[in-house]
Each structure stands twice: as structure tokens, then as C-alpha cells.
N, CA, C and O of each residue as an XYZ file, in Angstrom:
688
protein
N      35.305    -86.608     43.964
C      37.184    -86.465     44.639
C      37.032    -85.346     45.791
O      37.867    -85.253     46.691
N      35.943    -84.531     45.702
C      36.409    -83.543     46.523
C      35.042    -82.914     47.080
O      34.013    -83.361     46.573
N      34.914    -81.886     48.109
C      34.195    -81.164     48.095
C      34.101    -80.174     49.444
O      34.790    -80.323     50.453
N      33.395    -79.439     49.297
C      33.431    -78.214     49.913
C      32.093    -77.164     50.604
O      31.301    -76.691     49.790
N      31.925    -76.881     51.926
C      30.603    -76.059     51.735
C      30.888    -74.401     51.758
O      31.821    -73.937     52.413
N      30.367    -73.923     51.306
C      30.258    -72.617     51.582
C      30.635    -71.957     52.626
O      31.010    -72.707     53.527
N      30.717    -70.240     53.003
C      30.856    -69.891     54.640
C      29.425    -70.268     55.854
O      29.527    -70.670     57.013
N      28.339    -70.002     55.174
C      26.910    -70.213     55.576
C      26.456    -71.644     55.828
O      25.612    -72.006     56.647
N      27.122    -72.358     55.031
C      26.517    -73.744     54.664
C      25.771    -74.175     54.234
O      25.235    -75.272     54.392
N      25.524    -72.998     53.311
C      23.856    -73.368     52.134
C      24.590    -73.870     50.991
O      23.769    -73.792     50.077
N      25.449    -74.244     50.614
C      26.021    -74.297     49.148
C      27.388    -75.595     49.565
O      28.325    -75.707     50.355
N      26.740    -76.373     48.464
C      27.940    -77.239     48.827
C      28.537    -77.957     47.455
O      27.975    -78.943     46.977
N      29.662    -77.404     46.896
C      30.844    -77.916     45.815
C      31.273    -79.205     46.055
O      31.614    -79.703     47.128
N      31.208    -79.866     44.585
C      32.116    -81.356     44.640
C      32.298    -81.516     43.366
O      31.596    -81.229     42.396
N      33.644    -82.162     43.509
C      34.126    -82.163     42.344
C      34.253    -83.807     41.665
O      34.605    -84.769     42.348
N      33.939    -83.883     40.388
C      34.029    -85.779     40.370
C      35.493    -85.555     38.930
O      36.038    -84.668     38.273
N      35.528    -87.559     39.195
C      36.711    -87.917     38.203
C      36.048    -87.473     36.745
O      36.905    -87.250     35.889
N      34.551    -87.290     36.274
C      34.216    -86.733     35.014
C      34.810    -85.212     34.680
O      34.712    -84.567     33.637
N      35.255    -84.976     35.540
C      35.389    -83.301     35.632
C      34.311    -81.987     35.303
O      34.225    -81.114     34.440
N      33.555    -82.398     36.523
C      32.036    -81.864     36.822
C      32.303    -81.050     38.246
O      32.294    -81.512     39.387
N      32.498    -79.942     37.886
C      32.229    -79.202     39.273
C      30.516    -78.743     39.462
O      29.863    -78.036     38.694
N      30.172    -79.236     40.422
C      28.702    -79.130     40.939
C      28.634    -78.171     42.198
O      29.421    -78.278     43.139
N      27.535    -77.140     42.129
C      27.270    -76.688     43.563
C      25.815    -76.881     43.501
O      25.081    -76.746     42.522
N      25.407    -77.336     45.129
C      24.057    -77.787     44.749
C      24.103    -76.999     46.260
O      25.018    -76.880     47.074
N      22.398    -76.416     46.258
C      21.715    -76.117     47.525
C      21.720    -77.270     48.527
O      21.387    -78.433     48.296
N      22.234    -76.654     49.898
C      22.045    -78.249     50.904
C      20.653    -78.240     51.168
O      20.082    -79.306     50.938
N      19.743    -77.002     51.728
C      18.490    -77.290     52.385
C      17.885    -77.964     50.979
O      17.864    -79.133     51.365
N      17.519    -78.002     49.988
C      16.822    -78.095     48.720
C      17.367    -79.310     47.992
O      16.484    -79.996     47.476
N      18.495    -79.700     47.843
C      19.110    -80.603     47.588
C      19.634    -79.917     45.573
O      20.579    -80.287     44.876
N      18.718    -79.048     45.314
C      18.674    -78.649     44.198
C      19.891    -78.367     43.462
O      20.626    -77.726     44.212
N      20.397    -78.541     42.416
C      21.685    -78.001     42.065
C      21.930    -76.925     41.096
O      21.496    -77.018     39.948
N      22.742    -75.698     41.580
C      22.775    -74.074     40.998
C      23.463    -74.504     40.216
O      22.685    -75.194     39.557
N      24.781    -74.646     39.610
C      25.699    -74.931     38.719
C      26.298    -76.416     38.263
O      26.612    -77.340     39.014
N      26.363    -76.373     36.814
C      27.669    -78.112     36.797
C      28.351    -77.049     35.967
O      27.864    -76.423     35.025
N      29.786    -76.940     36.577
C      30.693    -76.375     35.751
C      31.722    -77.867     35.148
O      31.991    -78.944     35.681
N      32.088    -77.235     33.762
C      32.971    -78.524     33.187
C      34.640    -77.973     33.561
O      35.119    -76.840     33.616
N      35.111    -79.049     33.731
C      36.632    -79.276     33.519
C      37.391    -79.680     32.214
O      36.543    -79.574     31.328
N      38.480    -80.061     31.696
C      38.789    -80.391     30.964
C      39.229    -82.104     31.451
O      39.106    -83.114     30.758
N      39.709    -82.007     32.717
C      40.113    -83.366     33.372
C      39.334    -83.549     34.672
O      38.508    -82.704     35.017
N      39.681    -85.053     35.673
C      38.845    -84.751     36.667
C      39.193    -83.608     37.866
O      40.350    -83.245     38.081
N      38.004    -83.084     38.630
C      38.579    -82.445     39.462
C      38.898    -83.069     40.691
O      38.229    -84.008     41.121
N      39.947    -82.572     41.323
C      40.784    -82.893     42.607
C      40.717    -82.056     43.692
O      41.153    -82.550     44.731
N      40.259    -80.830     43.762
C      40.142    -80.151     44.722
C      38.843    -78.672     44.786
O      38.538    -78.196     43.692
N      38.569    -78.420     45.311
C      37.834    -77.155     45.247
C      37.931    -76.648     46.818
O      38.433    -77.312     47.725
N      37.367    -75.380     46.945
C      37.242    -74.695     48.229
C      36.732    -73.326     48.016
O      37.208    -72.520     47.215
N      35.737    -73.133     48.788
C      34.976    -71.303     48.745
C      35.981    -70.373     49.398
O      36.970    -70.606     50.093
N      35.514    -69.424     49.030
C      36.830    -68.596     50.056
C      35.565    -68.441     51.563
O      34.552    -69.110     51.768
N      36.088    -67.439     52.285
C      35.768    -67.708     53.825
C      34.354    -66.763     53.761
O      33.400    -67.021     54.495
N      34.337    -65.494     52.668
C      33.172    -65.177     52.905
C      32.269    -65.421     51.835
O      31.330    -64.628     51.764
N      32.348    -66.724     50.612
C      31.329    -67.313     50.402
C      31.504    -66.927     49.037
O      31.163    -67.730     48.169
N      32.132    -65.477     48.614
C      32.040    -65.042     47.177
C      32.707    -65.295     45.884
O      32.424    -64.926     44.744
N      34.012    -66.281     46.524
C      34.713    -66.986     45.209
C      34.330    -68.421     45.160
O      33.443    -68.844     45.902
N      34.969    -69.201     44.307
C      34.591    -70.722     44.359
C      35.970    -71.177     43.260
O      35.844    -71.120     42.036
N      37.385    -71.664     44.011
C      38.610    -72.256     43.204
C      38.534    -73.886     43.381
O      38.349    -74.575     44.384
N      38.692    -74.132     42.377
C      38.624    -75.587     41.912
C      39.948    -75.919     40.967
O      40.217    -75.190     40.012
N      40.730    -77.040     41.298
C      41.811    -77.622     40.257
C      41.515    -78.934     39.839
O      40.837    -79.673     40.553
N      42.035    -79.353     38.564
C      42.013    -80.987     37.841
C      43.050    -81.119     37.687
O      43.987    -80.392     38.020
N      43.035    -82.243     37.059
C      44.306    -82.909     36.473
C      44.922    -82.762     35.162
O      45.735    -83.482     34.582
N      44.232    -81.426     34.746
C      44.829    -80.923     33.353
C      45.686    -79.856     33.733
O      46.611    -79.505     33.001
N      45.405    -79.217     35.022
C      46.503    -78.701     35.722
C      46.004    -76.853     35.783
O      46.687    -75.829     35.806
N      44.839    -77.041     35.791
C      43.836    -75.686     35.693
C      43.582    -75.522     36.911
O      43.098    -76.507     37.468
N      43.779    -74.398     37.671
C      43.428    -73.529     39.039
C      42.224    -72.850     38.295
O      42.469    -72.176     37.294
N      40.883    -73.002     38.755
C      39.801    -71.797     37.922
C      39.200    -71.091     39.459
O      38.874    -71.675     40.492
N      39.205    -69.762     39.168
C      38.378    -69.227     40.257
C      36.978    -68.871     39.788
O      36.831    -68.445     38.643
N      36.129    -68.991     40.456
C      34.513    -68.187     39.593
C      33.775    -67.308     41.092
O      33.784    -67.689     42.262
N      33.194    -66.063     40.507
C      32.365    -65.521     40.833
C      31.255    -65.946     41.782
O      30.486    -66.602     41.080
N      30.814    -65.904     42.949
C      29.672    -66.864     43.004
C      28.315    -65.785     43.482
O      28.788    -64.893     44.187
N      27.475    -65.691     43.384
C      26.712    -66.908     42.708
C      26.560    -67.002     41.643
O      25.763    -67.876     41.303
N      27.303    -66.076     40.422
C      27.159    -66.030     38.992
C      27.707    -67.039     38.355
O      27.124    -67.466     37.358
N      29.083    -67.710     38.832
C      29.703    -68.992     38.434
C      30.594    -68.590     37.552
O      31.148    -69.385     36.794
N      30.847    -67.217     37.553
C      31.361    -66.380     36.217
C      32.731    -67.006     36.274
O      32.994    -67.262     37.449
N      33.483    -67.272     35.642
C      35.286    -67.161     35.953
C      36.029    -66.096     35.924
O      36.108    -65.550     34.824
N      36.649    -65.590     36.865
C      37.404    -64.521     37.432
C      38.851    -65.002     37.038
O      39.413    -64.239     36.252
N      39.677    -66.282     37.480
C      40.546    -66.408     37.213
C      41.021    -67.788     36.586
O      40.369    -68.802     36.836
N      42.198    -67.846     35.738
C      42.302    -69.117     35.416
C      44.182    -69.358     35.649
O      45.087    -68.799     35.030
N      44.261    -70.208     36.570
C      45.986    -70.453     36.413
C      45.943    -71.494     36.392
O      45.190    -72.270     36.978
N      47.445    -71.803     35.119
C      47.943    -73.005     34.694
C      48.902    -73.758     35.110
O      49.916    -73.060     35.088
N      49.150    -74.808     35.481
C      50.475    -75.525     35.924
C      50.198    -76.248     34.932
O      49.115    -76.786     34.702
N      51.150    -76.292     34.313
C      51.117    -77.606     33.087
C      51.796    -78.457     33.045
O      52.938    -78.022     33.188
N      51.794    -79.942     32.876
C      51.690    -80.964     33.269
C      51.393    -81.566     34.607
O      51.417    -82.767     34.872
N      51.192    -80.863     35.181
C      51.122    -80.968     36.754
C      49.447    -81.138     37.199
O      48.667    -80.385     36.615
N      48.963    -81.966     38.068
C      47.692    -82.056     38.402
C      47.756    -81.253     40.075
O      48.472    -81.450     41.057
N      46.695    -80.349     39.801
C      46.313    -79.128     41.102
C      45.424    -80.137     41.773
O      44.330    -80.613     41.469
N      46.391    -80.339     42.963
C      45.869    -81.528     44.125
C      45.352    -80.427     45.233
O      44.672    -81.047     46.051
N      45.403    -79.276     45.514
C      45.038    -79.052     47.100
C      44.871    -77.376     46.391
O      45.310    -76.851     45.367
N      44.207    -77.014     47.263
C      43.809    -75.292     46.790
C      42.928    -74.536     48.244
O      42.040    -75.171     48.813
N      43.348    -73.094     48.706
C      42.864    -73.145     49.681
C      43.249    -71.147     49.557
O      44.150    -70.530     48.989
N      42.099    -70.716     50.362
C      42.325    -69.229     50.089
C      42.800    -68.697     51.628
O      42.789    -69.475     52.582
N      43.136    -67.558     51.734
C      43.599    -66.741     53.019
C      42.630    -66.195     53.606
O      41.648    -65.994     52.891
N      42.528    -65.732     55.172
C      41.022    -65.387     55.655
C      40.488    -64.364     54.825
O      39.261    -64.466     54.848
N      40.988    -63.092     53.849
C      40.879    -61.895     53.329
C      40.240    -62.292     52.044
O      39.584    -61.428     51.462
N      40.351    -63.594     51.471
C      40.150    -64.107     49.569
C      41.339    -63.210     48.916
O      41.320    -63.102     47.690
N      42.183    -62.678     49.510
C      43.464    -61.837     48.806
C      44.050    -62.063     48.033
O      44.502    -61.408     47.095
N      44.167    -63.666     48.525
C      45.163    -64.618     47.917
C      44.769    -66.313     47.834
O      43.927    -66.770     48.608
N      45.442    -67.161     46.849
C      45.139    -68.331     47.034
C      45.895    -69.224     46.621
O      46.183    -69.310     45.428
N      46.497    -70.313     47.830
C      47.431    -71.144     47.805
C      47.297    -72.224     46.716
O      46.151    -72.640     46.887
N      48.041    -73.162     45.307
C      47.705    -73.824     45.396
C      48.826    -74.867     45.232
O      49.897    -74.515     44.738
N      48.563    -76.497     45.737
C      49.516    -77.327     45.629
C      49.328    -77.896     44.428
O      48.205    -78.357     44.220
N      50.359    -78.007     43.352
C      50.466    -78.911     42.123
C      51.648    -79.908     42.499
O      52.611    -79.540     43.172
N      51.562    -80.641     42.222
C      52.574    -81.963     42.448
C      53.355    -81.035     43.171
O      53.008    -80.315     44.107
N      54.783    -81.176     42.457
C      55.964    -80.833     43.349
C      55.895    -79.515     43.726
O      56.876    -79.247     44.420
N      55.114    -78.511     43.562
C      55.148    -77.172     43.749
C      53.876    -76.853     44.930
O      52.928    -77.564     45.265
N      54.239    -75.657     45.334
C      53.674    -74.820     46.526
C      53.380    -73.225     45.706
O      54.238    -72.353     45.571
N      52.412    -73.171     45.383
C      52.537    -71.789     45.017
C      51.196    -71.010     45.740
O      50.374    -71.507     46.509
N      51.266    -69.692     45.246
C      50.533    -68.617     46.171
C      50.343    -67.474     45.381
O      51.171    -66.568     45.291
N      49.513    -67.499     44.942
C      48.375    -66.407     43.607
C      47.983    -64.991     44.428
O      47.787    -64.985     45.643
N      47.920    -64.106     43.799
C      47.474    -62.673     44.207
C      45.797    -62.714     43.366
O      45.424    -62.237     42.295
N      45.138    -63.451     44.344
C      43.545    -63.703     43.327
C      43.579    -62.036     42.889
O      43.988    -62.117     41.731
N      43.387    -60.646     43.154
C      43.461    -59.785     42.156
C      43.750    -59.332     41.236
O      43.079    -58.890     40.303
N      45.400    -59.433     41.504
C      46.029    -59.287     40.684
C      46.248    -60.305     39.144
O      46.480    -59.925     37.997
N      46.038    -61.882     39.767
C      46.046    -62.749     38.642
C      47.210    -63.237     38.347
O      47.443    -63.942     37.365
N      47.999    -62.890     39.181
C      49.579    -63.719     39.124
C      49.871    -64.369     40.250
O      49.243    -64.216     41.298
N      51.128    -65.360     40.052
C      51.904    -65.902     40.706
C      52.942    -64.110     42.095
O      53.461    -63.011     41.903
N      52.574    -65.173     43.453
C      53.434    -64.257     44.019
C      54.429    -64.476     45.034
O      55.007    -63.747     45.840
N      54.457    -65.773     44.735
C      55.212    -66.788     45.994
C      55.324    -68.079     45.708
O      54.318    -68.763     45.522
N      56.331    -68.487     45.648
C      57.112    -70.338     45.334
C      57.539    -70.847     46.714
O      58.482    -70.199     47.166
N      57.183    -71.645     47.352
C      57.450    -72.284     48.663
C      58.605    -73.248     47.663
O      58.287    -73.896     46.666
N      59.907    -73.131     48.211
C      60.465    -74.586     48.118
C      61.074    -75.567     49.005
O      61.839    -76.483     48.703
N      60.599    -75.222     50.189
C      61.122    -76.176     51.406
C      60.504    -77.992     51.210
O      60.964    -79.041     51.662
N      59.241    -77.697     50.299
C      58.232    -79.423     49.905
C      59.617    -80.177     49.350
O      60.303    -79.739     48.427
N      59.891    -81.421     50.114
C      60.626    -81.983     48.763
C      59.571    -83.452     48.555
O      59.163    -84.241     49.408
N      59.373    -83.418     47.204
C      58.636    -84.406     46.337
C      57.356    -83.626     46.682
O      57.260    -82.426     46.937
N      56.319    -84.638     46.632
C      54.952    -84.101     46.183
C      54.444    -83.771     47.361
O      54.738    -84.202     48.476
N      53.268    -82.576     46.882
C      52.786    -81.694     47.523
C      51.119    -82.104     47.411
O      50.474    -82.021     46.366
N      50.785    -82.388     48.221
C      49.436    -83.157     48.238
C      47.705    -82.112     48.808
O      46.574    -82.176     48.328
N      48.279    -81.218     50.034
C      47.622    -80.510     50.415
C      48.284    -79.002     50.945
O      49.447    -78.894     51.335
N      47.371    -77.951     50.879
C      47.458    -76.814     51.462
C      46.512    -76.586     52.324
O      45.529    -77.327     52.346
N      46.617    -75.674     53.068
C      45.730    -74.843     53.816
C      46.112    -73.510     54.809
O      46.998    -73.303     55.638
N      45.086    -72.802     54.335
C      45.800    -71.389     54.942
C      44.763    -71.430     56.837
O      43.617    -71.833     57.035
N      45.640    -70.926     57.731
C      44.857    -71.023     58.983
C      43.807    -69.592     58.537
O      43.974    -68.796     57.612
N      42.807    -69.638     59.483
C      41.721    -68.674     59.824
C      42.006    -67.283     59.879
O      41.477    -66.532     59.059
N      42.644    -66.926     60.597
C      43.284    -65.555     61.251
C      44.016    -65.004     60.832
O      44.613    -65.532     59.895
N      44.495    -63.377     61.330
C      44.973    -62.651     60.342
C      46.882    -63.048     60.385
O      47.833    -62.543     59.789
N      46.789    -64.013     61.248
C      48.687    -64.479     61.386
C      49.773    -65.134     59.723
O      50.959    -65.269     59.421
N      48.191    -65.391     58.985
C      48.479    -65.572     58.065
C      49.742    -66.762     57.683
O      50.731    -66.734     56.951
N      49.089    -67.856     58.652
C      49.878    -69.231     58.233
C      49.658    -70.051     57.007
O      48.554    -69.850     56.501
N      50.335    -70.837     56.453
C      50.042    -71.546     54.889
C      50.790    -72.857     55.716
O      51.832    -72.619     56.326
N      50.230    -74.230     55.715
C      50.471    -75.268     55.710
C      50.442    -75.982     54.560
O      49.491    -75.769     53.808
N      51.465    -76.982     54.166
C      51.424    -78.251     53.231
C      51.971    -78.907     53.455
O      53.122    -78.657     53.813
N      51.393    -80.427     53.371
C      51.666    -81.656     53.616
C      52.080    -82.248     52.023
O      51.786    -81.757     50.933
N      53.089    -83.824     52.421
C      52.983    -84.295     51.218
C      53.594    -85.692     50.893
O      53.058    -86.542     51.603
N      54.341    -86.107     50.233
C      55.359    -87.362     50.343
C      56.380    -87.132     49.530
O      56.111    -87.038     48.333
N      57.539    -87.010     49.887
C      57.731    -88.125     51.298
C      57.911    -86.558     52.485
O      57.854    -87.030     53.621
N      58.058    -85.283     52.566
C      58.034    -84.268     52.987
C      57.237    -84.546     54.600
O      56.379    -85.427     54.646
N      57.480    -83.980     55.515
C      56.682    -83.675     56.370
C      55.395    -82.858     56.375
O      55.007    -82.574     55.242
N      54.676    -82.433     57.331
C      53.985    -80.869     57.173
C      54.796    -79.984     57.482
O      55.636    -80.121     58.372
N      54.696    -79.305     57.018
C      55.658    -77.602     56.943
C      54.294    -76.363     56.997
O      53.258    -76.355     56.332
N      54.613    -75.707     57.701
C      54.274    -74.524     58.133
C      55.104    -73.056     57.737
O      56.234    -72.694     58.063
N      54.124    -72.415     56.951
C      55.149    -71.277     56.308
C      54.806    -70.324     57.005
O      53.845    -70.707     57.672
N      55.185    -68.694     57.366
C      54.516    -67.532     57.577
C      54.478    -66.954     56.470
O      55.500    -66.435     56.023
N      53.186    -66.917     55.728
C      53.299    -65.925     54.423
C      53.811    -64.797     54.347
O      53.998    -64.530     53.160
N      54.210    -63.808     55.162
C      54.916    -62.619     54.567
C      56.161    -62.465     54.682
O      56.770    -61.575     54.088
N      56.706    -63.314     55.464
C      58.352    -63.560     54.970
C      58.453    -65.027     54.307
O      59.616    -65.425     54.246
N      57.509    -65.895     53.809
C      57.867    -66.717     53.491
C      59.109    -67.967     53.894
O      59.681    -68.768     53.155
N      59.233    -67.717     55.468
C      59.748    -68.621     56.039
C      59.105    -69.805     56.550
O      57.885    -69.967     56.570
N      59.968    -70.629     56.965
C      59.750    -72.174     57.553
C      59.168    -71.767     58.679
O      59.975    -70.863     58.896
N      58.614    -71.713     59.346
C      57.505    -71.295     60.992
C      57.835    -72.609     61.566
O      58.555    -72.611     62.565
N      57.384    -73.819     61.046
C      57.092    -74.796     62.019
C      57.323    -76.196     60.993
O      56.627    -76.203     59.978
N      57.969    -77.007     61.141
C      58.156    -78.414     60.672
C      57.830    -79.897     61.959
O      58.329    -80.252     63.027
N      56.786    -80.348     61.109
C      56.625    -81.615     62.196
C      57.373    -82.810     62.300
O      57.405    -83.535     61.306
N      57.866    -83.084     63.128
C      58.395    -84.384     63.614
C      60.242    -83.976     63.944
O      61.242    -84.690     64.008
N      60.013    -82.463     64.095
C      61.259    -82.020     64.722
C      61.344    -80.829     66.143
O      60.248    -80.476     66.577
N      62.047    -80.503     66.524
C      61.802    -80.153     67.779
C      61.591    -78.273     67.203
O      61.016    -77.525     67.994
N      61.957    -77.849     66.217
C      61.466    -76.327     66.044
C      59.619    -76.204     66.398
O      58.630    -76.918     66.228
N      59.906    -74.938     66.937
C      58.583    -74.924     67.460
C      58.217    -73.161     67.199
O      59.002    -72.216     67.276
N      56.975    -73.155     66.924
C      56.392    -72.099     66.013
C      56.087    -70.997     66.976
O      55.293    -71.175     67.900
N      56.795    -69.694     66.747
C      56.661    -68.514     67.507
C      56.034    -67.529     66.707
O      56.561    -67.182     65.650
N      55.224    -67.159     67.002
C      54.502    -65.527     66.217
C      54.160    -64.575     67.225
O      53.998    -64.709     68.438
N      54.089    -63.635     66.505
C      53.454    -62.258     67.534
C      52.244    -61.911     66.539
O      51.914    -62.478     65.498
N      51.653    -60.728     67.232
C      50.100    -60.379     66.399
C      50.304    -60.067     65.047
O      49.439    -60.400     64.238
N      51.685    -59.264     64.541
C      51.625    -58.922     63.236
C      51.859    -59.676     62.290
O      51.934    -59.088     61.210
N      52.086    -61.332     62.249
C      52.370    -61.786     61.824
C      51.765    -62.236     60.685
O      52.335    -63.056     59.966
């Protein structure tokens, strides 16, 4: 149902309908880990430095594991919601989560929710941070269009299908 390479392309994580999150060595094909979720794994992503692996499932759990040990370091729960997408920011301090009709931002280190975004109407299917320090977070869903937020202020920065333009300075 999902897959993601780590930062240097040496590992590939893949989630299945059976609730398994497997991590394999790309070069040898050897399976390094097989983590169990209660229900199907819908999303997975490595942090940009490859030290963390997040995965979300149909049971509403978003788990963060330390790599290469595989130890669970955080568990965020969305009761009654499927976790459809997740994304780390550029320095792995924040983790975004798309869970049904919610887009939520977590502090990885503090282990708590720090922001909820309410511009999305309907289902939130995907989320993604930009790779640079501008701290932009995009989300897409149905029936809402693609939305880009400025994370620092939680303000709408860009909305697909409108004349609203994205204007950023280097410190945003």
C-alpha cells in the first residue's frame, strides 16, 4: 500500500494490507525488519537523515521508529481515523499526519500535537513538507484542492485553482 526509500537509497520500507511494515536492503534484497501493525499500513516515510521511520495504519496509529534498531520512539493515535499520509520536515523535528478529515502537526521530540490545520474541507489524503528551511506543508484531499501552509504561522500560503500566489522570504 505504500513505500519509501531512506535518505541514501540503501533501504526500502513497504507497508502492506496485512499490517506489515517491512524494511529491506536494496542492494541484497535482505529483509532487515518486519514490524506489525494492527491493521493495514497506508503510509510510511523515512526522515531526511534516515534516522527515523514513521508509519501509519487503518487502526489510526502513527508510529515513529528509530533506525537502524527499529525501536518505537513515539506513538500518536487518531481514534476512528485511518492515517493516510505522513511526512517529516527537513530536520526531522516535526511530523505531519493526514488522518481522514484532519491535518495535524506533531513535535517528534516532545511527542505531542503542536498544530492542527483547518483549511481542508473533507478528506485529507496526502501531506508533504518541502525539503528546504522555508517550512511549507502541502496537503491534498477530496473535495478540497491542494493547499500549501506556512508552518510557522499556520497560515494559508497557496491554494490550487485560485489567483492566490505564494510569496516567501528566506526566514519563513
